[in-house]
Backbone as a printed PyTorch tensor [residue, N CA C, xyz], in Angstrom:
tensor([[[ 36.2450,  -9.5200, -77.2650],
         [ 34.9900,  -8.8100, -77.3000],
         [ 34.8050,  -8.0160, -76.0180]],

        [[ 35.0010,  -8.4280, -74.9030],
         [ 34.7410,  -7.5640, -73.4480],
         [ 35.9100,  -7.3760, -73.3690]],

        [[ 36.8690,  -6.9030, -74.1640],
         [ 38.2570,  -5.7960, -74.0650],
         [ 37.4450,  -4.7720, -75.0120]],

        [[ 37.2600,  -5.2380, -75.5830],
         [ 36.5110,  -3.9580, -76.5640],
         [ 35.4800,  -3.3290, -76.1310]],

        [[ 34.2880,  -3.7050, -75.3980],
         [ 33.1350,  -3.1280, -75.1740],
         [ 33.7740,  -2.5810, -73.7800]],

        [[ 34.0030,  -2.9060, -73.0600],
         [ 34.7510,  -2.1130, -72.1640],
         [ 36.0000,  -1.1550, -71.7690]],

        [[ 37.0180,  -1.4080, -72.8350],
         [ 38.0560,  -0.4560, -72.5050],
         [ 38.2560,   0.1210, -73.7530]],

        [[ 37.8240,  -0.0710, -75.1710],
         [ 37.2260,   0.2650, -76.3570],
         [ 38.1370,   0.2160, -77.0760]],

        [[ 38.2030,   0.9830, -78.6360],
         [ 39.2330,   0.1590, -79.3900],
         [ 40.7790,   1.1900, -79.2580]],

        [[ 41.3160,   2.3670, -78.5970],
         [ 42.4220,   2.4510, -78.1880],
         [ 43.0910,   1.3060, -76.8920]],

        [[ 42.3470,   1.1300, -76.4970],
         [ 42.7920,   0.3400, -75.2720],
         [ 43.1850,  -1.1130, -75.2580]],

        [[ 42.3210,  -1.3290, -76.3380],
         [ 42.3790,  -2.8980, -77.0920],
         [ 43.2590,  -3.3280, -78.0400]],

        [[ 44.5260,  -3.8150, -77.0250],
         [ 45.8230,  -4.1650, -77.8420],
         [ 46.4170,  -6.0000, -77.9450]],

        [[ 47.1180,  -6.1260, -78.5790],
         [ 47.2440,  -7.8300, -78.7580],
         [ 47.5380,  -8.0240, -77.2600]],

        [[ 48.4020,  -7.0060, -76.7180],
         [ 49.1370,  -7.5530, -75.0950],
         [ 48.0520,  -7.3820, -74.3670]],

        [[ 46.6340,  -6.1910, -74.4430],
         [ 46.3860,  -6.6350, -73.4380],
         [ 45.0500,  -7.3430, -73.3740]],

        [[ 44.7610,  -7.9470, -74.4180],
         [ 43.6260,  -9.3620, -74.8570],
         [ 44.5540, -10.5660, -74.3450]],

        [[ 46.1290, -10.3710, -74.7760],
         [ 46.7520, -11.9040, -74.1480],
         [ 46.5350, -12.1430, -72.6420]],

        [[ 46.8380, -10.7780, -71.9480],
         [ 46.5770, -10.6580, -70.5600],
         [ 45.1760, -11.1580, -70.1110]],

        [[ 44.3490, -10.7250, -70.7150],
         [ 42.9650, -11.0020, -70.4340],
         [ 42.8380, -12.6880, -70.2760]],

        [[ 43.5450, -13.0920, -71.6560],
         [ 43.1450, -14.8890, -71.9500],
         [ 44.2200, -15.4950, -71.5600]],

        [[ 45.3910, -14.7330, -70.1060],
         [ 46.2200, -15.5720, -69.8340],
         [ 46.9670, -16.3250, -70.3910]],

        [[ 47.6540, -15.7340, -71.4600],
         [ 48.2190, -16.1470, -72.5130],
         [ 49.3490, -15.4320, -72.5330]],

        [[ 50.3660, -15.6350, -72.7720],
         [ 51.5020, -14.4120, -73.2410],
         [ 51.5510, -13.5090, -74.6810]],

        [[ 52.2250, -12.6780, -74.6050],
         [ 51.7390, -12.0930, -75.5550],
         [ 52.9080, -12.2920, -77.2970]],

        [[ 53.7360, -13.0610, -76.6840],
         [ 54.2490, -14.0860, -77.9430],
         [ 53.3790, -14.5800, -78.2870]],

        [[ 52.0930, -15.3670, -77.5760],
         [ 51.6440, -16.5070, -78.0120],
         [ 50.8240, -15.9120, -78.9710]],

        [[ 49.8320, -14.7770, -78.4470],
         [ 48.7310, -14.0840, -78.8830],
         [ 49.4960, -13.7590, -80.2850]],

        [[ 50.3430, -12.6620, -80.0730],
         [ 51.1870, -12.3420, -81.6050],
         [ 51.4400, -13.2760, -82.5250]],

        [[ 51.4230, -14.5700, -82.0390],
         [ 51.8760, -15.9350, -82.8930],
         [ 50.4160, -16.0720, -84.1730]],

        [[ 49.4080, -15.8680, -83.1220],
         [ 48.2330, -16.5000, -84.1390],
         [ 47.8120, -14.9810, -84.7100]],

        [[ 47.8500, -13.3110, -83.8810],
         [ 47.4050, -12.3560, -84.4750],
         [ 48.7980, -11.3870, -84.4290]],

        [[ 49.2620, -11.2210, -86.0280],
         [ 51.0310, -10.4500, -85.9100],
         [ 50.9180,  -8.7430, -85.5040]],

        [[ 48.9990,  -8.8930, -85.6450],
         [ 48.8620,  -6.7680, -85.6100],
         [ 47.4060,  -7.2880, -84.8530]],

        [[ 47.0640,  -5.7040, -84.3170],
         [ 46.1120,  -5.2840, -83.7410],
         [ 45.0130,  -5.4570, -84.8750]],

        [[ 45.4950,  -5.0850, -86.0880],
         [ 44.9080,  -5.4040, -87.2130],
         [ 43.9940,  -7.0990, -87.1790]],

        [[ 45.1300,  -7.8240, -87.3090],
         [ 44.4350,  -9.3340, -87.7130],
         [ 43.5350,  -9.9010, -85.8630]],

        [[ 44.2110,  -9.3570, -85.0380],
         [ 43.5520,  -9.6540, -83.7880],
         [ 41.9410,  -8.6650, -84.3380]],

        [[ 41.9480,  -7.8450, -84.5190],
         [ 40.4840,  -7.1890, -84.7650],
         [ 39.2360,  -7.8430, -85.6960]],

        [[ 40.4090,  -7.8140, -86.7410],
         [ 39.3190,  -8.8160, -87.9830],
         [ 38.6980, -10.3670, -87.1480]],

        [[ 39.3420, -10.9450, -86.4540],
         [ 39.7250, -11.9990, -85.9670],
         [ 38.2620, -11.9760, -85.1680]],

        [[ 38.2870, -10.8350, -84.1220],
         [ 37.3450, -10.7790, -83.2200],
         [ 36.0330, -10.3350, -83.8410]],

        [[ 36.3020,  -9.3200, -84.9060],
         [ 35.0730,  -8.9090, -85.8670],
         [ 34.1750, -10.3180, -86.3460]],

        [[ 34.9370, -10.8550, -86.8510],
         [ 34.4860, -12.0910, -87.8180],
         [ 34.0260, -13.0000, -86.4410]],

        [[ 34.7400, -13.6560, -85.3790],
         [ 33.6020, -13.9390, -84.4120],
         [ 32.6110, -13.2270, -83.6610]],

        [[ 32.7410, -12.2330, -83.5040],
         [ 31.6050, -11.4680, -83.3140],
         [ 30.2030, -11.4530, -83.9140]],

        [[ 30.4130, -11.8240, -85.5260],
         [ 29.3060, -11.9880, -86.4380],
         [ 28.6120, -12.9930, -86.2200]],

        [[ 29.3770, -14.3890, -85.9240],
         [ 29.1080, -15.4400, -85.8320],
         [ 28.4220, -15.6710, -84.8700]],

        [[ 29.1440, -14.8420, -83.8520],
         [ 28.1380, -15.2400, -81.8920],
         [ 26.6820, -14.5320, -82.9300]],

        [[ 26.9580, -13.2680, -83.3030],
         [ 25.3460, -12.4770, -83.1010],
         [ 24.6650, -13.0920, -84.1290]],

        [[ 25.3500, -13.8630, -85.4400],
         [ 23.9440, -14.6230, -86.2950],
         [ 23.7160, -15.7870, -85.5570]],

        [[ 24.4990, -16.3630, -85.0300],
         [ 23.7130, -17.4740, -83.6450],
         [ 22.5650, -16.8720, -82.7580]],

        [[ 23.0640, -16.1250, -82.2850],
         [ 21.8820, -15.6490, -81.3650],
         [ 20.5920, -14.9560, -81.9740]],

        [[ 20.9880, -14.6210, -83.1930],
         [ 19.9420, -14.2100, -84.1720],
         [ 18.7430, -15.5960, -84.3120]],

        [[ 19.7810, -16.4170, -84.9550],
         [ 19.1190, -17.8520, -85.1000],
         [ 18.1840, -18.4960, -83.7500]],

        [[ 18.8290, -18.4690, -83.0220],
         [ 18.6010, -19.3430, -81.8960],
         [ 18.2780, -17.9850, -80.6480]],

        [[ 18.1490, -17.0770, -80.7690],
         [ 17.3730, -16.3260, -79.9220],
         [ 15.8630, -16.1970, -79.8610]],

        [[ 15.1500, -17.1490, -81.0820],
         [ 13.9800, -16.9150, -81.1270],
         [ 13.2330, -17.7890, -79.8450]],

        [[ 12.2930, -16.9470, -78.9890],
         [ 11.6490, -17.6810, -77.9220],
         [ 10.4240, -17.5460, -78.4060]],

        [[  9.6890, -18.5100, -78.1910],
         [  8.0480, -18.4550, -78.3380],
         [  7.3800, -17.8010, -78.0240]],

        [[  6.3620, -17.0900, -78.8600],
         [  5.8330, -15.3540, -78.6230],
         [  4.2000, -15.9820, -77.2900]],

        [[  4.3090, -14.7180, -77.2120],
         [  3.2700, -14.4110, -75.8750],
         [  1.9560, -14.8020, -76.9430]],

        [[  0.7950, -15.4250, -76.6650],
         [ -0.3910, -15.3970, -77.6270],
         [ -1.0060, -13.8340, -77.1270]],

        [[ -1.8610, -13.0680, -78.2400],
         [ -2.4660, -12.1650, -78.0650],
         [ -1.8770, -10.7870, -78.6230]],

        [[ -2.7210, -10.1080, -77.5880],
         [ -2.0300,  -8.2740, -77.8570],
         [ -0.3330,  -7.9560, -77.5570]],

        [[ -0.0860,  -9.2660, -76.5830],
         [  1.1590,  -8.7580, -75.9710],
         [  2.5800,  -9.0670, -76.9630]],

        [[  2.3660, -10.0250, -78.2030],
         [  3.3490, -10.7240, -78.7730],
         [  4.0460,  -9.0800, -79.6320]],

        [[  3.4900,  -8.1640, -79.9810],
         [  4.2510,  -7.0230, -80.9550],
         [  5.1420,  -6.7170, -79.6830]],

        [[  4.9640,  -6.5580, -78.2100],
         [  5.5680,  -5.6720, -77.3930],
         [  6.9850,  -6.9120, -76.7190]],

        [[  6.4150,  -8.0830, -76.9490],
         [  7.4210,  -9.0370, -76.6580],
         [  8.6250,  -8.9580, -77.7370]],

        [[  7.9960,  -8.8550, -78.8890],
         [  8.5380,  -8.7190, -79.8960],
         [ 10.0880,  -8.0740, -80.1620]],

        [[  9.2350,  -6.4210, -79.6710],
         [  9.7660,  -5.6010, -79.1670],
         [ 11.3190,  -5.4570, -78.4190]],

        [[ 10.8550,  -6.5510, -77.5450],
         [ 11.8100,  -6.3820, -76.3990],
         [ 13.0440,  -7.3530, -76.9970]],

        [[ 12.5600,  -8.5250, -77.8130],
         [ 13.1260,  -9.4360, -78.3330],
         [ 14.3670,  -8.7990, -79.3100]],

        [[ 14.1190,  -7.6980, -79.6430],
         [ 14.5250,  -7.0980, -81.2840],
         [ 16.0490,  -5.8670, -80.1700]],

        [[ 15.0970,  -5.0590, -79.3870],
         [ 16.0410,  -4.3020, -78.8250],
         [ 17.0990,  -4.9670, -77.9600]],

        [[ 17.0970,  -6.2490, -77.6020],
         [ 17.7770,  -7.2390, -77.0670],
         [ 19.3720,  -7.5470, -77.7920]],

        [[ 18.9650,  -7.2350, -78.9700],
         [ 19.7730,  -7.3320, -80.3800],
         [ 20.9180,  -6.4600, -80.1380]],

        [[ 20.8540,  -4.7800, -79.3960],
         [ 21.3010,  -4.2670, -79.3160],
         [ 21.4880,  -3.9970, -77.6190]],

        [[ 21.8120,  -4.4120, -77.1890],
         [ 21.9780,  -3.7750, -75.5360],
         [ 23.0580,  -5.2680, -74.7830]],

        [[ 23.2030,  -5.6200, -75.3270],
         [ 24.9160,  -6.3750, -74.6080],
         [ 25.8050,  -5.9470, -75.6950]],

        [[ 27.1640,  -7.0300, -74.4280],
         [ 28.3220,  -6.8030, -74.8210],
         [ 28.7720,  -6.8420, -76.2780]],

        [[ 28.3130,  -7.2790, -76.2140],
         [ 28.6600,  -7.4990, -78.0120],
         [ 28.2730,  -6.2110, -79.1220]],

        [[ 27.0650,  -6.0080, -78.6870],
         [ 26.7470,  -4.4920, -79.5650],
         [ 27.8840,  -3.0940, -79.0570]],

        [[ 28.1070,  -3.3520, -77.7690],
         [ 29.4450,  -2.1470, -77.4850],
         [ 30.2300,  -2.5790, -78.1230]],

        [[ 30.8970,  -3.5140, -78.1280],
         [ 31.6620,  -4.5220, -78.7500],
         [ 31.7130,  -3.5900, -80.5320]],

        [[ 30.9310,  -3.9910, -80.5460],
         [ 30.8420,  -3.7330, -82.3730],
         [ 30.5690,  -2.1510, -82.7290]],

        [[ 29.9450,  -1.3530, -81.6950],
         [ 30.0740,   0.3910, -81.3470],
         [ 31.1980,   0.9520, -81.3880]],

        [[ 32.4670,  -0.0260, -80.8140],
         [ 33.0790,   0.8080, -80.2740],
         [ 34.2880,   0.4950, -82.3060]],

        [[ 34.3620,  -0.7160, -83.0900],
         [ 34.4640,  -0.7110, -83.8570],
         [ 34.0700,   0.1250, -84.8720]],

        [[ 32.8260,   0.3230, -84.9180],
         [ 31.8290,   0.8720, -86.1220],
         [ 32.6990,   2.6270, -85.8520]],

        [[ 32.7930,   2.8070, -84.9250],
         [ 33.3880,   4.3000, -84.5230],
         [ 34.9340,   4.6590, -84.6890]],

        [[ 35.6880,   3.5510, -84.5900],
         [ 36.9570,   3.3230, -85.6000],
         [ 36.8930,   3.1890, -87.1870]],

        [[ 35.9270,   2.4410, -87.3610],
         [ 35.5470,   2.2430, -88.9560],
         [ 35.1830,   3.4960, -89.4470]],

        [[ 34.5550,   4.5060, -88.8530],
         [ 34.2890,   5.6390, -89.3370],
         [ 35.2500,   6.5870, -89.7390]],

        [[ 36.3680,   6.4900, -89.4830],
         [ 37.7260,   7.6840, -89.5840],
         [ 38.5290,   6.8360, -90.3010]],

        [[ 38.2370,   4.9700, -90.7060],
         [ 39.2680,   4.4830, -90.9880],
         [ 39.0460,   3.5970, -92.1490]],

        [[ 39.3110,   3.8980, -93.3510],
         [ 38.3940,   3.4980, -94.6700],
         [ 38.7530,   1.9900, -94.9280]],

        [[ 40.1360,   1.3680, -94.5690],
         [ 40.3410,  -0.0080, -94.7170],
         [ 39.5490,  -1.1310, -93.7370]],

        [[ 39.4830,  -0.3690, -92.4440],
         [ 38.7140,  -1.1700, -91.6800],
         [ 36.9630,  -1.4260, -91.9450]],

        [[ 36.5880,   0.3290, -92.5580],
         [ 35.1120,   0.1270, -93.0180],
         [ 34.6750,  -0.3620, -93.4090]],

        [[ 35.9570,  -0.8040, -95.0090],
         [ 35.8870,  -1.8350, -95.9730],
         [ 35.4150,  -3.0000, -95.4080]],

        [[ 35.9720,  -3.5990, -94.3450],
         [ 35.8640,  -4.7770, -93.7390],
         [ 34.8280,  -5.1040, -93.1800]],

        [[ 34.0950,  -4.4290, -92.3960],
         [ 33.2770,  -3.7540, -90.9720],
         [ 31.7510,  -4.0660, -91.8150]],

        [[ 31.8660,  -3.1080, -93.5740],
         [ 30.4430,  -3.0730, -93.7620],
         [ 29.8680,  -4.3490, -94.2600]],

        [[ 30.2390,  -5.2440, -94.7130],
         [ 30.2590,  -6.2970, -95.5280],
         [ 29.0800,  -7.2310, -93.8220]],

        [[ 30.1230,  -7.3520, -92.9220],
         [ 29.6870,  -8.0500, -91.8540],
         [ 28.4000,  -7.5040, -91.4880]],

        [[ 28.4610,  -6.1930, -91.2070],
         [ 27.2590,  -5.5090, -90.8700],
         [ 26.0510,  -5.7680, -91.2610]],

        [[ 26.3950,  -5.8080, -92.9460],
         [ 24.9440,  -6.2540, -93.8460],
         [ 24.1080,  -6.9760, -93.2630]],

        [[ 25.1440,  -8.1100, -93.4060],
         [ 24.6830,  -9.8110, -93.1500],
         [ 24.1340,  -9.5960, -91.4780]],

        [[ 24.4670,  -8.6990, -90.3370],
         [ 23.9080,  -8.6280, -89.4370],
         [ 22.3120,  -7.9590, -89.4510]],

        [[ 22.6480,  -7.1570, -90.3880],
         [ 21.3300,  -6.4810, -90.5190],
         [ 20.3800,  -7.1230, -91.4590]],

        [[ 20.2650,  -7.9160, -92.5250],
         [ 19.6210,  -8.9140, -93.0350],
         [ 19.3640,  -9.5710, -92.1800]],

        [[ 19.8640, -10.4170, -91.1230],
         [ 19.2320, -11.6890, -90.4780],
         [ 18.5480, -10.8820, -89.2890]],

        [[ 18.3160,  -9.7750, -88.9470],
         [ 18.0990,  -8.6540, -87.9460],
         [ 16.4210,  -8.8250, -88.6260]],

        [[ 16.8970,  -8.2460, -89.8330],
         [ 15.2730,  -7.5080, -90.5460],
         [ 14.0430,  -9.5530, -90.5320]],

        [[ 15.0420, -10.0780, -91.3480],
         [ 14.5110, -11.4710, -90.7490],
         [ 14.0080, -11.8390, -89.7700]],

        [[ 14.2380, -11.4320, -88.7920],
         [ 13.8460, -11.7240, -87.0710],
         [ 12.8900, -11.1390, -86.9870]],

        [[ 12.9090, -10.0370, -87.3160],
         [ 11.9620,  -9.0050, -87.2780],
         [ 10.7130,  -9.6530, -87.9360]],

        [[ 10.5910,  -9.2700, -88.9870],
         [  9.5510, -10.0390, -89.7430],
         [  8.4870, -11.3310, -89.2920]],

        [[  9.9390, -12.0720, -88.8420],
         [  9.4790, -13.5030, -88.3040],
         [  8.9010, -13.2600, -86.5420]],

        [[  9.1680, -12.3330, -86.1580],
         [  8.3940, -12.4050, -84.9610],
         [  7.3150, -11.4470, -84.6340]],

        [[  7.0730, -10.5010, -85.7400],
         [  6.1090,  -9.7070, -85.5210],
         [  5.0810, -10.5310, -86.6140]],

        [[  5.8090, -11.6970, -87.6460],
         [  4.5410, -12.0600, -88.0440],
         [  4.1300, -10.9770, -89.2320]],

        [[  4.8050, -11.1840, -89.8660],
         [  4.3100,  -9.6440, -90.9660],
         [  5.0290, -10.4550, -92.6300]],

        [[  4.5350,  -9.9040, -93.4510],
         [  5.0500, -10.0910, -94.7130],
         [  6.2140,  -9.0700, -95.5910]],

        [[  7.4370,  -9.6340, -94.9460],
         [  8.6500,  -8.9520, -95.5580],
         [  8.9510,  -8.1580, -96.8790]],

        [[  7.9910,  -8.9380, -97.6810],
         [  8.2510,  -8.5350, -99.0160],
         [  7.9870,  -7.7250, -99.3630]],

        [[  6.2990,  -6.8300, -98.6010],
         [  4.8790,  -5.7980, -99.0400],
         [  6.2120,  -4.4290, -98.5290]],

        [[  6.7020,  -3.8170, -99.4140],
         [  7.5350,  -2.5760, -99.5330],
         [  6.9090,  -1.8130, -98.3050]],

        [[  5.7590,  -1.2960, -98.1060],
         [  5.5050,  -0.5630, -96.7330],
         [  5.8090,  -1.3440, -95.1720]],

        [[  5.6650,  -3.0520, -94.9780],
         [  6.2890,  -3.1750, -93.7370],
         [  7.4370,  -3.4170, -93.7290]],

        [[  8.3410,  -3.5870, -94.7840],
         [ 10.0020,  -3.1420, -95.2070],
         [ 10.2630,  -2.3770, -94.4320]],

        [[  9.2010,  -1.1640, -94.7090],
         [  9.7750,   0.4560, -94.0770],
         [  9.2300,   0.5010, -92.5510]],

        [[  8.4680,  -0.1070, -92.4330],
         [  8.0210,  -0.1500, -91.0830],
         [  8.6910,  -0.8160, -89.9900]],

        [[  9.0680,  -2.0840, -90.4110],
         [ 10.4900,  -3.0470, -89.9500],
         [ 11.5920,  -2.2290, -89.9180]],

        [[ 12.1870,  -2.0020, -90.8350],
         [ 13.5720,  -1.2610, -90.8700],
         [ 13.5060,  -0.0520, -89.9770]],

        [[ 12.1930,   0.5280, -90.0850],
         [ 12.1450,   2.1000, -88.7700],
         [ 12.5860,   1.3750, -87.2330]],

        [[ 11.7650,   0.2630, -87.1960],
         [ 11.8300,  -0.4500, -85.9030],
         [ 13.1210,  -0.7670, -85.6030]],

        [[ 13.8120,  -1.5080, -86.4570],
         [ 14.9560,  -1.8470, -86.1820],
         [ 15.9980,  -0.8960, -85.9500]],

        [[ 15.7920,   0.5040, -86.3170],
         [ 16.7150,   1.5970, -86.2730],
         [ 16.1710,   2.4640, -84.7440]],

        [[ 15.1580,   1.9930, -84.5190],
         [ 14.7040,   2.6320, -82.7140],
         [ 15.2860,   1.7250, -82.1510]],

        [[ 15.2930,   0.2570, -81.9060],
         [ 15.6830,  -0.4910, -81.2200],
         [ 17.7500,  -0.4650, -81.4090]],

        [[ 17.9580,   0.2880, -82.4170],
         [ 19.1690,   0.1320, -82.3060],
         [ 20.1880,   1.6660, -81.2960]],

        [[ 19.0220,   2.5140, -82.0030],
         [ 18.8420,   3.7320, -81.1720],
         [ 18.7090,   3.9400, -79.3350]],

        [[ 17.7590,   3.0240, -79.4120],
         [ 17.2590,   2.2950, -77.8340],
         [ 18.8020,   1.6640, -76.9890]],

        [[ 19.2940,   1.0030, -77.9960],
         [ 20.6180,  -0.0510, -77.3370],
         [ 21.8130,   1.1300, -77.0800]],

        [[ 21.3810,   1.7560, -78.0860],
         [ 23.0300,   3.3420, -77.9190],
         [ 23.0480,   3.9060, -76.8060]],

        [[ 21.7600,   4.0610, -76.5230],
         [ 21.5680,   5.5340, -75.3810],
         [ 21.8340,   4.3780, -74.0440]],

        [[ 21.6010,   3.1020, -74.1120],
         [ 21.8260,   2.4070, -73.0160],
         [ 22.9610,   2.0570, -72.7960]],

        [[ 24.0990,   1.8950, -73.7850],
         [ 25.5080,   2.4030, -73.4010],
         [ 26.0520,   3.3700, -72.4560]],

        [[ 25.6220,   4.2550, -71.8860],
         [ 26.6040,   5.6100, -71.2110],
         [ 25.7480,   5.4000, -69.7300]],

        [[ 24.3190,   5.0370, -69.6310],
         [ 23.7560,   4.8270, -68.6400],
         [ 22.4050,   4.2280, -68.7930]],

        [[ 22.2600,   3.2230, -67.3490],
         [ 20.9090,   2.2050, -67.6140],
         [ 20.0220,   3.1360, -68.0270]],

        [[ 18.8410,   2.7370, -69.1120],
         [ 18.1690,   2.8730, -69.8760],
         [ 17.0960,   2.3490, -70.0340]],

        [[ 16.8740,   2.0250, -68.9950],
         [ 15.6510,   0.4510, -69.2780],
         [ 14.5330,   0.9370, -68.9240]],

        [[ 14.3130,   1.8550, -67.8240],
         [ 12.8070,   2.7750, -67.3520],
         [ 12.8470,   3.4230, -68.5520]],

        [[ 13.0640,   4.1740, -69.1820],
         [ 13.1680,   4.7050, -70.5450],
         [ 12.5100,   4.4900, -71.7040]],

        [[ 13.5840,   2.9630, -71.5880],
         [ 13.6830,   2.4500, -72.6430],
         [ 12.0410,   1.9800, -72.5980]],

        [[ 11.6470,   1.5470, -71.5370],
         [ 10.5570,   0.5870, -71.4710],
         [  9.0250,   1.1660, -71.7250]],

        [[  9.6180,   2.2450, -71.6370],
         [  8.2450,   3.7780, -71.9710],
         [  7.9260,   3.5760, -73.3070]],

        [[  9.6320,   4.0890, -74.0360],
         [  9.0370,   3.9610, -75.8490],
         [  8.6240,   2.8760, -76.4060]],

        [[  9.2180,   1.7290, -75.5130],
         [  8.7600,   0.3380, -76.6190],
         [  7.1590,   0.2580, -76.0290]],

        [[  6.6120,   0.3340, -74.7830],
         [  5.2730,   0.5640, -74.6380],
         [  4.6530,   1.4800, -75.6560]],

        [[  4.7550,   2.6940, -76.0630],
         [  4.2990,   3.3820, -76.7310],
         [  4.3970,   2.8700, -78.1430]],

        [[  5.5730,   2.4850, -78.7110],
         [  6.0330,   1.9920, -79.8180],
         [  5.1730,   0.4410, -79.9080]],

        [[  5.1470,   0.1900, -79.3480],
         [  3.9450,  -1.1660, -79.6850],
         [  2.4580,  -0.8860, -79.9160]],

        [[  2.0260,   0.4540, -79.1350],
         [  0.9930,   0.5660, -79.7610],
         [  0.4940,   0.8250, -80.9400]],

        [[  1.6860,   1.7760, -81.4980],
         [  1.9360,   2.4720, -82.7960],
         [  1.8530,   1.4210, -83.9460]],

        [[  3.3430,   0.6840, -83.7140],
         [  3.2420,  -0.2390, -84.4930],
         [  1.7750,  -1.2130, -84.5760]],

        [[  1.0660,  -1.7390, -83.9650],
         [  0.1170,  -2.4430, -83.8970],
         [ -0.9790,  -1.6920, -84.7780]],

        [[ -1.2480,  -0.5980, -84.8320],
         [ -1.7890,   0.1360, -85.5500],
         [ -1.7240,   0.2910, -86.5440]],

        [[ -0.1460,   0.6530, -87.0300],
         [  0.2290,   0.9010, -88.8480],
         [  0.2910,  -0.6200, -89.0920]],

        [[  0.4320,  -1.8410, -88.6110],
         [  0.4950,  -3.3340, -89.2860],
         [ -0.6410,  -3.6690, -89.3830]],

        [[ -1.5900,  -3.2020, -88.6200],
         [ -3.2200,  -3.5390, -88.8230],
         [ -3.9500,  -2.7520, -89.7950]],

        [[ -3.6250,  -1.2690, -90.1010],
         [ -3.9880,  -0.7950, -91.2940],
         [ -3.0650,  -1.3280, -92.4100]],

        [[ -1.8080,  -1.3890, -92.8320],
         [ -1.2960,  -2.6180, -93.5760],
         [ -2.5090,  -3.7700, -94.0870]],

        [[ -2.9410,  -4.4360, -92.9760],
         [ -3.1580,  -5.9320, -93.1800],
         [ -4.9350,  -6.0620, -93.6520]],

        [[ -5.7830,  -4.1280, -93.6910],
         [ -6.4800,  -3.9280, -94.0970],
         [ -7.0600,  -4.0530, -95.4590]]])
């Protein structure tokens, strides 16, 4: 995963992940024979770290006005480590490369289902009512938006503007919602 988010997926070869895990690169080739099965390999734990942290990232919300903006921060969190470069720098191979996409979208789903879940569950909203669907899912596509642009350079004064603004917003369309 931090061969990938950092030296990205040309750079990310069986020899030099063995190098990384001090391993030789017989050994590495032993359990992954291609760059191929080493990828799936790391894909498929990759899913696993981020529906853990999905699961078990939930911290106890702020009482009051402040819990949508905690919320907030909780959700774009989702996207701004290693692991989301990690899976960027994949999703951008998957794009030119239709066998890997095959592979890539399936995982994705299931990331983005337990994503929209989180969501829901920490803003406290009713998943099912088709308009905070759309209101959730917008959110989740800023906060994923939010995590991109913080890839190439820190982002966080920035970042910390829109989710201020973006909490007010949101607080607004969930309260006319809940009208």
């Amino acid at each position: 995963m931090a061969s990938l988010a950092e030296s990205g997926w040309t750079r990310t070869t069986v020899a030099t992940v063995a190098a990384r895990a001090g391993v030789s690169r017989g050994a590495a080739q032993h359990h992954f024979p291609t760059r191929g099965d080493l990828v799936m390999a790391a894909l498929k734990h990759m899913t696993k770290v981020r529906l853990a942290g999905l699961r078990t990232g939930q911290a106890v919300p702020p009482e009051g006005s402040d819990r949508t903006r905690w919320a907030l921060d909780q959700l774009v969190g989702l996207y701004t480590g290693t692991l989301f470069t990690a899976a960027l720098h994949v999703w951008t191979e998957a794009a030119v490369d239709a066998g890997l996409r095959a592979q890539v979208i399936p995982l994705e789903r299931t990331l983005a289902w337990a994503a929209y879940r989180l969501a829901v569950a920490l803003l406290d909203v009713d998943g099912e009512d088709p308009r905070v669907r759309a209101i959730v899912s917008g959110t989740l596509d800023l906060a994923r938006g939010l995590g991109l642009a913080n890839v190439l350079t820190d982002d966080a004064m920035r970042r910390s503007r829109v989710l201020d603004a973006w909490a007010e917003q949101l607080d607004q369309a969930l309260a006319r919602l809940r009208d």
